[in-house]
Tab-separated table of C-alpha atoms in Angstrom:
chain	number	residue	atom	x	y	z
A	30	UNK	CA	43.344	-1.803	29.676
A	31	UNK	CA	47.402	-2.293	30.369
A	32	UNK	CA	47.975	1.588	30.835
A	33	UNK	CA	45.059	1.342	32.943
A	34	UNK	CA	46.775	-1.722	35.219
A	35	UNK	CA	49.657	0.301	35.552
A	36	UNK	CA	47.968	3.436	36.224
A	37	UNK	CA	46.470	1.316	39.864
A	38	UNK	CA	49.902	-0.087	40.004
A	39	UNK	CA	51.725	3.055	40.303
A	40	UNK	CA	48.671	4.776	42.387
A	41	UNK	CA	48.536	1.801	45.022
A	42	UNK	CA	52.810	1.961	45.068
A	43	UNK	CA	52.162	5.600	45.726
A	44	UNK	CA	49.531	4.685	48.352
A	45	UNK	CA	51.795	2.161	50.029
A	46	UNK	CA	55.098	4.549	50.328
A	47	UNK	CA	52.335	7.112	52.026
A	48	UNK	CA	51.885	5.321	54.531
A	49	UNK	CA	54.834	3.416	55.348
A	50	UNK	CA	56.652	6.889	54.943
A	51	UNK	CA	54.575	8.711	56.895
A	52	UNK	CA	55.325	7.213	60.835
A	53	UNK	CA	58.952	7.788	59.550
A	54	UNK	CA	60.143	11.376	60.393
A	55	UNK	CA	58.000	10.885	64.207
A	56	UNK	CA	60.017	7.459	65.253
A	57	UNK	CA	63.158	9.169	63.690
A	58	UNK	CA	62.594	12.483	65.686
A	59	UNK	CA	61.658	10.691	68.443
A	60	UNK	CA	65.484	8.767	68.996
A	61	UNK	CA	66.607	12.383	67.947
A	62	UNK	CA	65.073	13.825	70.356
A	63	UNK	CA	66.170	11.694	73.406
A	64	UNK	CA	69.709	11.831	71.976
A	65	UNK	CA	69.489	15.124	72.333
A	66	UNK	CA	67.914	15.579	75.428
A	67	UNK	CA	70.352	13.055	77.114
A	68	UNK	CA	73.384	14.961	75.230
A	69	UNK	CA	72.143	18.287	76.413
A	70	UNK	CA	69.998	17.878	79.228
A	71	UNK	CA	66.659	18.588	78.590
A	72	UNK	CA	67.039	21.983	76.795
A	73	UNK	CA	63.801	23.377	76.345
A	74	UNK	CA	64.198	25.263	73.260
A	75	UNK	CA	65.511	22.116	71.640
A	76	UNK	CA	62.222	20.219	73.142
A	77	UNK	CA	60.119	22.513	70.862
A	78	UNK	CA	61.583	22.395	67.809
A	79	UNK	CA	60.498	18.600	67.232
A	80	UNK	CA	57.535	19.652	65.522
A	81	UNK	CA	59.063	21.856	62.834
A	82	UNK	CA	61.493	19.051	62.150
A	83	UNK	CA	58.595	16.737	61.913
A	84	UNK	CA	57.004	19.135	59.074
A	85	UNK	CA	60.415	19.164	57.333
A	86	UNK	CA	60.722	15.251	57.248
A	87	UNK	CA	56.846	14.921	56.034
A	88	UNK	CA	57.620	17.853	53.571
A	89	UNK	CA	60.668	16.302	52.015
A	90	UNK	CA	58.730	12.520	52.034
A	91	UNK	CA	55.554	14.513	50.200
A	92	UNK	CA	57.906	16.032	47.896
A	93	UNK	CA	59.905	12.426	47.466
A	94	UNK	CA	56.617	10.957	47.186
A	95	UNK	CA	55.355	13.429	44.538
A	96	UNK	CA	58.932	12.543	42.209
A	97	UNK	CA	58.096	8.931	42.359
A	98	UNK	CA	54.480	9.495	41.388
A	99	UNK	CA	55.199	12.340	38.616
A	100	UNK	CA	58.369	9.394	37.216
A	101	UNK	CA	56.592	6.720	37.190
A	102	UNK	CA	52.921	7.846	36.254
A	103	UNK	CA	54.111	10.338	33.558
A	104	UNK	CA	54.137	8.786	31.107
A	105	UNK	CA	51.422	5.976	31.626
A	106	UNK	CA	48.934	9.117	31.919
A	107	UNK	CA	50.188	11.140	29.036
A	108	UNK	CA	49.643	7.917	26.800
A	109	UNK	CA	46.429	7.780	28.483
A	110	UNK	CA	45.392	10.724	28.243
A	111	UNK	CA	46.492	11.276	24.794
A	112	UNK	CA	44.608	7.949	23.523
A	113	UNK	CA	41.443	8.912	25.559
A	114	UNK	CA	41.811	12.185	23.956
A	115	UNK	CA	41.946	10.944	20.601
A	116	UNK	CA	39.291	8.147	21.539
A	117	UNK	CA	36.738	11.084	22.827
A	118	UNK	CA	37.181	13.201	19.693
A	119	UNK	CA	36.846	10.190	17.601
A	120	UNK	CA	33.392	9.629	19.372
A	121	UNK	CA	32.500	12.959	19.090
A	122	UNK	CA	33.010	12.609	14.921
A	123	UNK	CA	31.429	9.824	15.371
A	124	UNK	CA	28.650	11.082	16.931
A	125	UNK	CA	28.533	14.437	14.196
A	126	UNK	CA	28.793	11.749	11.672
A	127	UNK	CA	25.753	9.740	12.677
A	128	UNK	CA	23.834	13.317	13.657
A	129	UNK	CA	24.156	14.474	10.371
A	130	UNK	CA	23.335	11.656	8.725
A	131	UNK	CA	19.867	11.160	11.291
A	132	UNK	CA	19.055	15.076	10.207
A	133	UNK	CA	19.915	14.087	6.572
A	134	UNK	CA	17.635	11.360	6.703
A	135	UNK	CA	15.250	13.125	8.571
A	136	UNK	CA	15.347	15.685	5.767
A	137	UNK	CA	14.387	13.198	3.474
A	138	UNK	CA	11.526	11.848	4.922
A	139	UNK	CA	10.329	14.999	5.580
A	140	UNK	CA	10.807	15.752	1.868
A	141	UNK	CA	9.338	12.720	0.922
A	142	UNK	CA	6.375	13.419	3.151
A	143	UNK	CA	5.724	16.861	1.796
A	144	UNK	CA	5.955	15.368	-1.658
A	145	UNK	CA	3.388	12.130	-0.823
A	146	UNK	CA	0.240	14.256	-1.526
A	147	UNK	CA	1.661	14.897	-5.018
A	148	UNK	CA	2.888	11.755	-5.857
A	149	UNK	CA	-0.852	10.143	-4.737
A	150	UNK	CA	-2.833	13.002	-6.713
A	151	UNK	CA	-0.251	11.953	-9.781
A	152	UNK	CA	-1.409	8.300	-8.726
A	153	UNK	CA	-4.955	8.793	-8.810
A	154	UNK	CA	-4.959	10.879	-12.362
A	155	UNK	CA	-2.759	7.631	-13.671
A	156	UNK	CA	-5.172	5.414	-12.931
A	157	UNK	CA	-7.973	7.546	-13.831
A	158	UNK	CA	-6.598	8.262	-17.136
A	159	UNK	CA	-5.584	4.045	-17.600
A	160	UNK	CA	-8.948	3.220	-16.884
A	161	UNK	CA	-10.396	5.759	-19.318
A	162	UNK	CA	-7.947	4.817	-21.915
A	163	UNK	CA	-9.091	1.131	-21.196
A	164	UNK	CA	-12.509	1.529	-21.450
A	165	UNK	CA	-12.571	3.362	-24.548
A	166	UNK	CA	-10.029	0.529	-26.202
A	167	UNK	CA	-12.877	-1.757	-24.619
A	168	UNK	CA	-15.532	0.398	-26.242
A	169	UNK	CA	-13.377	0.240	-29.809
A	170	UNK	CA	-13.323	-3.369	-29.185
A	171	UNK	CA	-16.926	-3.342	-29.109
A	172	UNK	CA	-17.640	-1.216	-31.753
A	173	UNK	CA	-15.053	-2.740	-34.167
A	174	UNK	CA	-17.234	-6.556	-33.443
A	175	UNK	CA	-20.545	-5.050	-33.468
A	176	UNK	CA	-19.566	-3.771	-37.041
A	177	UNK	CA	-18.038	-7.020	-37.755
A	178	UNK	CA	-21.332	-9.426	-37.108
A	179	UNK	CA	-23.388	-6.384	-38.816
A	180	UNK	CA	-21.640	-6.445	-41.896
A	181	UNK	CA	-21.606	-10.529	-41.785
A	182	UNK	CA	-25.248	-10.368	-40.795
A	183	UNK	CA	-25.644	-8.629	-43.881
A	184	UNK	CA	-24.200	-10.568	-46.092
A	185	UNK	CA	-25.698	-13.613	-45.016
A	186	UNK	CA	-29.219	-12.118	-45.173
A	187	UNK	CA	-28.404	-10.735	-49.251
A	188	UNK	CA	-26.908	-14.306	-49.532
A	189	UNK	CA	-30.352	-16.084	-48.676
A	190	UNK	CA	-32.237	-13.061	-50.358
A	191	UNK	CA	-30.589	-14.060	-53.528
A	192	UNK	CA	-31.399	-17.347	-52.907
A	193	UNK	CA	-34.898	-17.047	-52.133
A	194	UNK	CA	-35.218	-14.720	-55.439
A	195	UNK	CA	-33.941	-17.407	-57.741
A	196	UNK	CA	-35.953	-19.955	-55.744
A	197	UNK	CA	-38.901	-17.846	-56.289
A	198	UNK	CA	-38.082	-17.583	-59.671
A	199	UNK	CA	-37.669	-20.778	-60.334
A	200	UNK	CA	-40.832	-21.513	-58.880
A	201	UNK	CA	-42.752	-18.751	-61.037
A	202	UNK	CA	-41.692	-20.385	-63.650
A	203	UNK	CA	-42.584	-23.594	-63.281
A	204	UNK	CA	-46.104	-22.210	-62.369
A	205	UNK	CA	-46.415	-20.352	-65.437
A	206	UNK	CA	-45.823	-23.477	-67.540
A	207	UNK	CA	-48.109	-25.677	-65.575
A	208	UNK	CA	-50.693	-22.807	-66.070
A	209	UNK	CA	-49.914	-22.574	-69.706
A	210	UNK	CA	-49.863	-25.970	-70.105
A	211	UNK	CA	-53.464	-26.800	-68.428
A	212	UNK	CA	-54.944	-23.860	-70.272
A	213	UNK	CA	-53.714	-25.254	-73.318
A	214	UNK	CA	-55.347	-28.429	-72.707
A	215	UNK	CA	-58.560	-27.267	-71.199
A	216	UNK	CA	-59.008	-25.113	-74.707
A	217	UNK	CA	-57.691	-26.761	-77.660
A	218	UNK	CA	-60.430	-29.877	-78.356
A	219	UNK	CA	-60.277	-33.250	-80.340
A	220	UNK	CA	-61.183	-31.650	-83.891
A	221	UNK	CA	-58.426	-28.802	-83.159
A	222	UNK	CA	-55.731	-31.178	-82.257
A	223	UNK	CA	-57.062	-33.527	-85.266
A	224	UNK	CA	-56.862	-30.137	-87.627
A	225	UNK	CA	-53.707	-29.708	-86.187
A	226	UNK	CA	-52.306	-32.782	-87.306
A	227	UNK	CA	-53.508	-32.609	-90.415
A	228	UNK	CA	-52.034	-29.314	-91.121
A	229	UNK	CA	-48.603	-31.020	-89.903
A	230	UNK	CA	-48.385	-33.593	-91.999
A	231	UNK	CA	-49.337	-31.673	-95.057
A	232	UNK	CA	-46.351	-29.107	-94.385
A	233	UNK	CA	-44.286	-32.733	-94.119
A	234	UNK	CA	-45.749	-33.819	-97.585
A	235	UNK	CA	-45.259	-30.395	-98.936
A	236	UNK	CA	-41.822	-29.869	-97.960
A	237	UNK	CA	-40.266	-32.033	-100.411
A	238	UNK	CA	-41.232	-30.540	-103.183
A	239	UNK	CA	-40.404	-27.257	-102.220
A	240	UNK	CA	-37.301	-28.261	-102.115
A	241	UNK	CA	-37.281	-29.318	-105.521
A	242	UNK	CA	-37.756	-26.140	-106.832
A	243	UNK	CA	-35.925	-24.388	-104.510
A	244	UNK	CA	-33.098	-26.757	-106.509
A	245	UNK	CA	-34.330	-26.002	-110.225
């Protein structure tokens, strides 16, 4: 911004000595040329040279004119110019920078586009193959309890089969004896358990002396 102030500066400087310079040389030749033409009497020749004297004063003005603006805007614009120089190839790495990395990441999204179909299929046969793995852990599962109540199931039913066997024994048993015992009483009568008695005690009164001569 300050080589640009002083850029105007110089340029409206330059702008102001063109135009106060240029009326110069005409109101100069014009005194000239009366001197002249009282000195020598309205020579003609001398009338027309005015105008080539009037193309020397502007050329020597344009030429002063161009000095002061090539001093005093010399350097300003070679600073200028150099730093907009610099500025405009900075912007133009710049602006390679940021193109390369737009087709760089263009490059990648294309790559990651080309390589989305994959990456789903690989997806899909994931979760296909987790599913199948979890349905046959789920069918294990299964399999692994169904054996477990079977083999409980079993034991509880030989548990109350032994159970009912020795019930059922038991209960046999206690038929067989009742049986035993009511045909024992429906056959043996009043003389046979009399008989029976007697034939008792006489092994009690016998006994004795048995004995006696089992001692001897």
């Amino acid at each position: 911004m300050g080589q640009a102030r002083n850029i105007l500066a110089a340029a409206v400087i330059a702008l102001l000595l063109v135009v106060t310079a240029a009326p110069a040389p005409a109101q100069h030749a014009q005194p000239a040329a009366a001197a002249e033409h009282v000195a020598e009497g309205a020579h003609g020749a001398e009338a027309h040279g005015s105008p080539i004297l009037d193309t020397v004063a502007r050329l020597v003005n344009f030429a002063v004119l161009a000095g002061t603006l090539v001093y005093f805007l010399r350097s300003p614009i070679r600073t200028y110019l150099g730093d907009r120089g610099r500025q405009i190839r900075a912007d133009l790495v710049k602006a390679a920078e940021m193109r390369a990395a737009a087709a760089a990441q263009a490059a990648a999204i294309e790559q990651k586009m080309a390589a989305l179909p994959g990456e789903l299929d690989a997806l899909r046969r994931q979760g296909a193959e987790e599913v199948a793995a979890e349905e046959a852990r789920i069918r294990q599962a299964a399999d692994a309890e169904r054996g477990r109540l079977l083999d409980q199931a079993r034991r509880e039913i030989d548990a109350q089969l032994k159970l009912a066997e020795r019930q059922l024994v038991a209960h046999t048993a206690d038929l067989a004896v009742g049986i035993a015992a009511a045909r024992v009483k429906s056959t043996i009568t009043a003389d046979d358990q009399a008989r029976l008695v007697d034939q008792y005690l006489g092994r009690l009164a016998s006994a004795p002396a048995a004995g006696g001569q089992v001692s001897a």
